[in-house]
Short mmCIF file of C-alpha atoms in Angstrom, two decimals:
data_model
loop_
_atom_site.label_atom_id
_atom_site.label_comp_id
_atom_site.label_asym_id
_atom_site.label_seq_id
_atom_site.Cartn_x
_atom_site.Cartn_y
_atom_site.Cartn_z
CA MET A 1 -5.13 27.21 -4.20
CA PRO A 2 -7.42 25.39 -2.61
CA SER A 3 -8.91 27.05 1.08
CA SER A 4 -7.80 24.94 3.98
CA ALA A 5 -11.72 23.69 4.44
CA GLU A 6 -11.06 22.13 0.94
CA GLN A 7 -7.63 20.89 1.43
CA SER A 8 -8.96 19.44 5.09
CA ALA A 9 -11.92 17.69 2.77
CA SER A 10 -9.88 15.84 0.75
CA ALA A 11 -7.79 14.47 3.05
CA VAL A 12 -7.81 10.31 2.87
CA ALA A 13 -5.99 10.09 6.11
CA GLU A 14 -4.54 12.13 8.52
CA LEU A 15 -1.90 11.45 11.21
CA SER A 16 -1.56 14.41 13.87
CA GLY A 17 0.61 14.24 16.97
CA VAL A 18 0.31 10.15 16.82
CA SER A 19 2.72 8.62 18.96
CA VAL A 20 2.30 4.65 19.52
CA ARG A 21 4.06 2.99 22.62
CA LYS A 22 4.13 -0.70 23.47
CA TYR A 23 2.20 -0.95 26.58
CA THR A 24 3.94 -3.89 28.70
CA THR A 25 7.22 -2.51 28.06
CA GLY A 26 6.67 1.60 27.26
CA GLN A 27 8.97 1.16 23.81
CA VAL A 28 8.24 4.14 21.92
CA ILE A 29 7.20 2.30 18.58
CA LEU A 30 6.26 6.27 16.81
CA ASP A 31 6.78 9.45 18.21
CA GLY A 32 5.02 12.60 16.63
CA ILE A 33 4.14 12.14 13.61
CA ASP A 34 2.22 14.46 11.72
CA TRP A 35 1.01 13.25 7.66
CA THR A 36 -1.52 13.88 5.57
CA VAL A 37 -2.41 11.45 2.45
CA ARG A 38 -5.13 13.32 0.23
CA ALA A 39 -7.13 11.99 -2.68
CA GLY A 40 -5.39 10.93 -5.44
CA GLU A 41 -1.60 10.99 -4.14
CA HIS A 42 0.20 7.94 -4.20
CA TRP A 43 2.93 7.86 -1.44
CA ALA A 44 6.17 5.73 -0.58
CA LEU A 45 6.61 4.73 2.74
CA LEU A 46 10.56 4.43 3.33
CA GLY A 47 12.82 3.54 6.13
CA PRO A 48 15.29 0.96 7.92
CA ASN A 49 13.98 -1.74 9.87
CA GLY A 50 12.57 -0.93 12.66
CA ALA A 51 11.81 2.66 11.77
CA GLY A 52 7.99 2.40 12.63
CA LYS A 53 6.52 1.88 8.69
CA THR A 54 4.55 -1.30 9.56
CA SER A 55 2.92 0.77 12.13
CA VAL A 56 2.10 3.62 10.57
CA LEU A 57 0.59 1.11 7.55
CA ARG A 58 -1.83 -0.26 10.45
CA LEU A 59 -2.97 2.95 12.05
CA VAL A 60 -4.08 4.17 8.20
CA GLY A 61 -5.24 0.51 7.73
CA ALA A 62 -7.42 0.84 10.90
CA THR A 63 -5.83 -2.42 12.49
CA MET A 64 -4.41 -0.53 15.67
CA HIS A 65 -5.33 2.86 17.51
CA PRO A 66 -2.49 5.55 18.69
CA THR A 67 -1.48 6.01 22.18
CA THR A 68 -1.72 9.46 21.63
CA GLY A 69 -2.53 11.88 18.83
CA THR A 70 -5.50 11.72 16.33
CA VAL A 71 -5.86 9.35 13.25
CA ASP A 72 -8.31 10.06 10.54
CA VAL A 73 -9.19 7.72 7.85
CA LEU A 74 -11.75 8.25 5.28
CA GLY A 75 -13.52 10.82 7.12
CA HIS A 76 -13.72 8.75 10.16
CA ARG A 77 -11.34 9.18 13.92
CA LEU A 78 -10.29 5.87 14.89
CA GLY A 79 -11.67 5.41 18.43
CA ARG A 80 -15.01 6.66 17.19
CA VAL A 81 -16.03 4.74 14.28
CA ASP A 82 -16.42 0.74 14.23
CA MET A 83 -12.97 -0.39 12.83
CA ARG A 84 -14.41 -3.40 10.74
CA GLU A 85 -17.11 -1.11 8.89
CA LEU A 86 -13.93 1.19 8.18
CA ARG A 87 -11.60 -1.58 7.24
CA ALA A 88 -14.01 -2.44 4.32
CA ARG A 89 -13.41 0.83 2.75
CA ILE A 90 -9.61 0.35 2.69
CA GLY A 91 -7.59 -2.03 0.09
CA PHE A 92 -4.97 -3.82 1.48
CA VAL A 93 -2.57 -5.82 -0.54
CA SER A 94 0.61 -7.93 1.04
CA SER A 95 2.17 -10.94 -0.24
CA ALA A 96 1.68 -12.24 3.43
CA GLN A 97 -1.99 -12.51 2.97
CA LYS A 98 -4.11 -15.08 3.85
CA VAL A 99 -5.99 -16.54 0.68
CA PRO A 100 -7.37 -20.11 -0.07
CA LEU A 101 -4.55 -21.48 -2.48
CA ASP A 102 -6.71 -23.85 -4.06
CA GLU A 103 -9.77 -21.59 -5.10
CA THR A 104 -9.50 -20.05 -8.34
CA ALA A 105 -8.45 -16.49 -8.88
CA HIS A 106 -11.84 -15.18 -9.89
CA THR A 107 -12.71 -16.31 -6.19
CA VAL A 108 -10.34 -14.92 -4.46
CA VAL A 109 -11.14 -11.77 -5.73
CA LEU A 110 -14.66 -12.33 -4.87
CA THR A 111 -13.25 -13.07 -1.53
CA GLY A 112 -12.51 -9.02 -1.06
CA ALA A 113 -15.82 -8.26 -1.27
CA THR A 114 -16.65 -9.89 1.56
CA GLY A 115 -13.58 -9.17 3.11
CA THR A 116 -13.02 -13.10 4.22
CA ILE A 117 -10.65 -15.63 3.66
CA GLN A 118 -13.24 -18.21 2.45
CA PRO A 119 -15.82 -17.57 -0.10
CA LEU A 120 -19.28 -16.62 0.77
CA TRP A 121 -20.92 -17.79 -1.79
CA ARG A 122 -24.42 -16.18 -1.21
CA LYS A 123 -23.06 -12.81 -0.70
CA TYR A 124 -21.97 -12.49 -3.71
CA ASP A 125 -24.86 -11.60 -6.77
CA ASP A 126 -24.29 -11.33 -10.54
CA ALA A 127 -23.02 -8.03 -10.63
CA THR A 128 -20.22 -8.57 -7.82
CA ARG A 129 -19.34 -12.02 -10.00
CA GLN A 130 -19.36 -9.79 -13.15
CA ARG A 131 -17.17 -6.99 -11.57
CA ALA A 132 -14.40 -9.56 -10.13
CA HIS A 133 -13.90 -10.74 -13.99
CA GLU A 134 -13.67 -7.18 -15.19
CA LEU A 135 -10.85 -6.31 -12.59
CA LEU A 136 -9.07 -9.24 -13.69
CA ALA A 137 -9.07 -8.34 -17.27
CA GLU A 138 -8.03 -4.75 -16.56
CA LEU A 139 -4.81 -6.21 -14.62
CA GLU A 140 -4.35 -8.29 -17.98
CA LEU A 141 -5.40 -11.41 -15.64
CA LYS A 142 -8.40 -12.58 -17.50
CA GLU A 143 -7.08 -16.08 -18.72
CA LEU A 144 -6.30 -17.09 -15.04
CA ALA A 145 -9.94 -16.62 -13.67
CA ASP A 146 -10.04 -20.11 -13.34
CA ARG A 147 -6.58 -21.16 -12.64
CA PRO A 148 -6.45 -21.77 -9.03
CA TYR A 149 -4.40 -19.22 -6.92
CA GLY A 150 -1.95 -21.88 -5.78
CA VAL A 151 -0.47 -22.34 -8.84
CA CYS A 152 -0.37 -18.73 -10.22
CA SER A 153 3.14 -17.16 -10.15
CA GLY A 154 4.02 -14.47 -7.22
CA GLY A 155 3.60 -11.54 -9.87
CA GLN A 156 0.26 -12.99 -10.99
CA ARG A 157 -0.47 -13.48 -7.51
CA ALA A 158 0.31 -9.89 -6.23
CA ARG A 159 -2.17 -8.51 -9.47
CA ILE A 160 -4.86 -10.94 -8.41
CA LEU A 161 -4.25 -9.34 -4.63
CA ILE A 162 -4.69 -5.99 -6.31
CA ALA A 163 -7.80 -6.85 -7.87
CA ARG A 164 -8.84 -8.28 -4.75
CA ALA A 165 -8.77 -4.91 -2.92
CA LEU A 166 -10.27 -3.06 -5.60
CA ILE A 167 -13.61 -4.91 -5.69
CA ALA A 168 -14.43 -2.72 -2.55
CA ASP A 169 -14.14 0.17 -4.40
CA PRO A 170 -11.49 1.47 -1.44
CA GLY A 171 -10.63 5.30 -1.25
CA LEU A 172 -7.13 4.46 0.07
CA LEU A 173 -5.03 1.27 -1.03
CA LEU A 174 -2.23 0.30 0.89
CA LEU A 175 0.58 -2.02 -0.30
CA ASP A 176 2.98 -3.77 2.44
CA GLU A 177 6.10 -4.98 -0.03
CA PRO A 178 4.03 -6.24 -2.78
CA PHE A 179 7.03 -6.65 -4.66
CA ASN A 180 8.57 -9.31 -2.14
CA ALA A 181 10.31 -12.01 -4.05
CA LEU A 182 9.23 -10.64 -7.35
CA ASP A 183 11.62 -11.56 -10.05
CA LEU A 184 12.12 -8.59 -12.67
CA PRO A 185 9.68 -9.34 -15.18
CA SER A 186 7.17 -9.80 -12.21
CA ARG A 187 7.92 -7.01 -10.93
CA GLU A 188 7.79 -4.61 -13.52
CA ASP A 189 4.29 -5.86 -14.99
CA LEU A 190 3.15 -5.02 -11.27
CA ILE A 191 4.75 -1.49 -11.52
CA ASP A 192 2.79 -1.15 -14.84
CA ALA A 193 -0.05 -2.19 -13.19
CA MET A 194 -0.07 0.05 -10.48
CA HIS A 195 0.88 3.19 -12.77
CA ARG A 196 -2.41 1.80 -14.94
CA LEU A 197 -4.23 2.10 -11.96
CA ALA A 198 -3.24 5.39 -10.92
CA GLU A 199 -4.46 6.86 -14.53
CA THR A 200 -7.52 5.04 -14.35
CA ARG A 201 -8.51 5.81 -10.70
CA PRO A 202 -7.82 9.53 -10.14
CA ALA A 203 -9.37 9.90 -6.82
CA LEU A 204 -7.52 6.53 -5.41
CA ALA A 205 -4.99 7.09 -2.90
CA THR A 206 -2.29 4.80 -2.44
CA VAL A 207 0.56 4.28 0.05
CA THR A 208 3.33 1.74 -0.93
CA VAL A 209 5.91 0.12 1.46
CA THR A 210 8.91 -1.20 -0.01
CA HIS A 211 12.71 -1.31 0.76
CA HIS A 212 13.75 -1.12 -2.67
CA LEU A 213 13.46 2.72 -4.97
CA GLU A 214 13.80 0.54 -8.26
CA GLU A 215 10.01 -0.62 -7.10
CA LEU A 216 8.58 2.62 -6.94
CA ALA A 217 6.19 3.34 -10.03
CA PRO A 218 6.13 6.81 -11.80
CA ASN A 219 3.03 7.73 -10.24
CA ILE A 220 4.60 7.99 -6.67
CA GLY A 221 4.97 11.45 -6.33
CA HIS A 222 4.87 11.74 -2.56
CA VAL A 223 7.20 9.90 -0.01
CA LEU A 224 7.85 9.83 3.83
CA LEU A 225 10.84 8.82 5.25
CA LEU A 226 10.78 7.52 8.62
CA ARG A 227 13.69 6.90 11.06
CA ASP A 228 13.72 5.76 14.69
CA GLY A 229 9.42 5.78 14.77
CA ARG A 230 10.02 9.73 13.80
CA VAL A 231 9.65 11.67 10.32
CA GLN A 232 12.93 12.35 9.06
CA ALA A 233 11.39 13.82 5.87
CA SER A 234 7.82 14.18 4.30
CA GLY A 235 6.96 15.53 0.96
CA ALA A 236 7.54 15.47 -2.83
CA ALA A 237 9.45 12.69 -4.23
CA ALA A 238 12.00 15.05 -6.14
CA GLU A 239 12.57 16.65 -2.84
CA ILE A 240 12.80 13.81 -0.30
CA LEU A 241 14.58 10.84 -3.11
CA THR A 242 17.88 12.75 -2.84
CA GLY A 243 21.47 11.27 -1.89
CA ALA A 244 21.40 13.84 1.24
CA GLN A 245 17.95 12.45 2.41
CA MET A 246 18.26 8.85 2.07
CA THR A 247 22.25 9.18 3.49
CA ALA A 248 20.37 11.00 6.86
CA CYS A 249 17.55 8.20 7.03
CA PHE A 250 19.75 5.25 6.74
CA GLY A 251 22.62 6.18 8.01
CA ARG A 252 25.18 5.39 5.45
CA PRO A 253 26.21 7.02 2.13
CA ILE A 254 23.74 6.47 -0.67
CA GLU A 255 23.51 7.92 -4.36
CA VAL A 256 20.25 8.26 -5.88
CA VAL A 257 19.37 8.34 -9.61
CA HIS A 258 16.21 9.32 -11.35
CA HIS A 259 16.04 8.23 -15.00
CA GLU A 260 12.60 8.45 -17.49
CA GLY A 261 10.50 8.73 -14.22
CA ARG A 262 11.87 5.87 -12.49
CA TRP A 263 14.28 5.30 -9.40
CA SER A 264 17.47 3.49 -8.13
CA ALA A 265 19.69 4.03 -4.90
CA ARG A 266 22.88 2.05 -4.52
CA SER A 267 25.23 2.86 -1.62
CA ALA A 268 28.08 5.42 -2.49
CA ARG A 269 30.74 2.81 -1.29
CA GLY A 270 29.83 0.60 -4.19
CA GLY A 271 27.81 -1.76 -1.99
CA ILE A 272 24.93 -3.49 -3.48
CA ARG A 273 21.25 -1.60 -4.37
CA SER A 274 19.29 -0.53 -1.44
#
């Protein structure tokens, strides 16, 4: 068993007693959140709309501060570190990200090295440009290097954004509903890509926000359930993704099935898939 010091050292993100309130109204967004993500762990962040998922992601993504409590990310405490420098070490992927639609896939990946929307050509040396090509190849997008991002499919765009996030070699990768609006083949391509990344980058920690259990890759080993800004349950996926836990979190009967490494869920009353 690792010592407490070793466990603390391996923490990639740690929230302790974290609460977030709106200054204007006093509304409680998060209340007493304790959560730790360690190197090499892959987490799913689940919960109903308004549960606080986005706020948790913003905290570990170093884009907001807690009202109370402490947030440590990649060894730095929010409030005691330059947030811009810290964000440069965190990969972020969202279908709502702003990227230049008319630039090629290769160029979009390059912008991840500078954390900018538009390319800063003088900042990219030959090694960085080659690294962008290698990431596209790794994500099975080599043939799209010269294709404008705007004409790529939704699934291709998602994988391009992952390559963009990885070019800075982050220790933490955050994925905010990366499967949004993807068709079935594109979804499965992205799931396969995430599973490969987990195998080739054993130290990389990931957090994926999604509404659908079917979108969880087999490498997802941990789950955080949020409800009304509080932790409903947290731990190993096999212990958290149960009908009882999901029913308590979402407030309606839910059946959960685990088959060959993949999860699915549906309403116990015969409703549509969650």
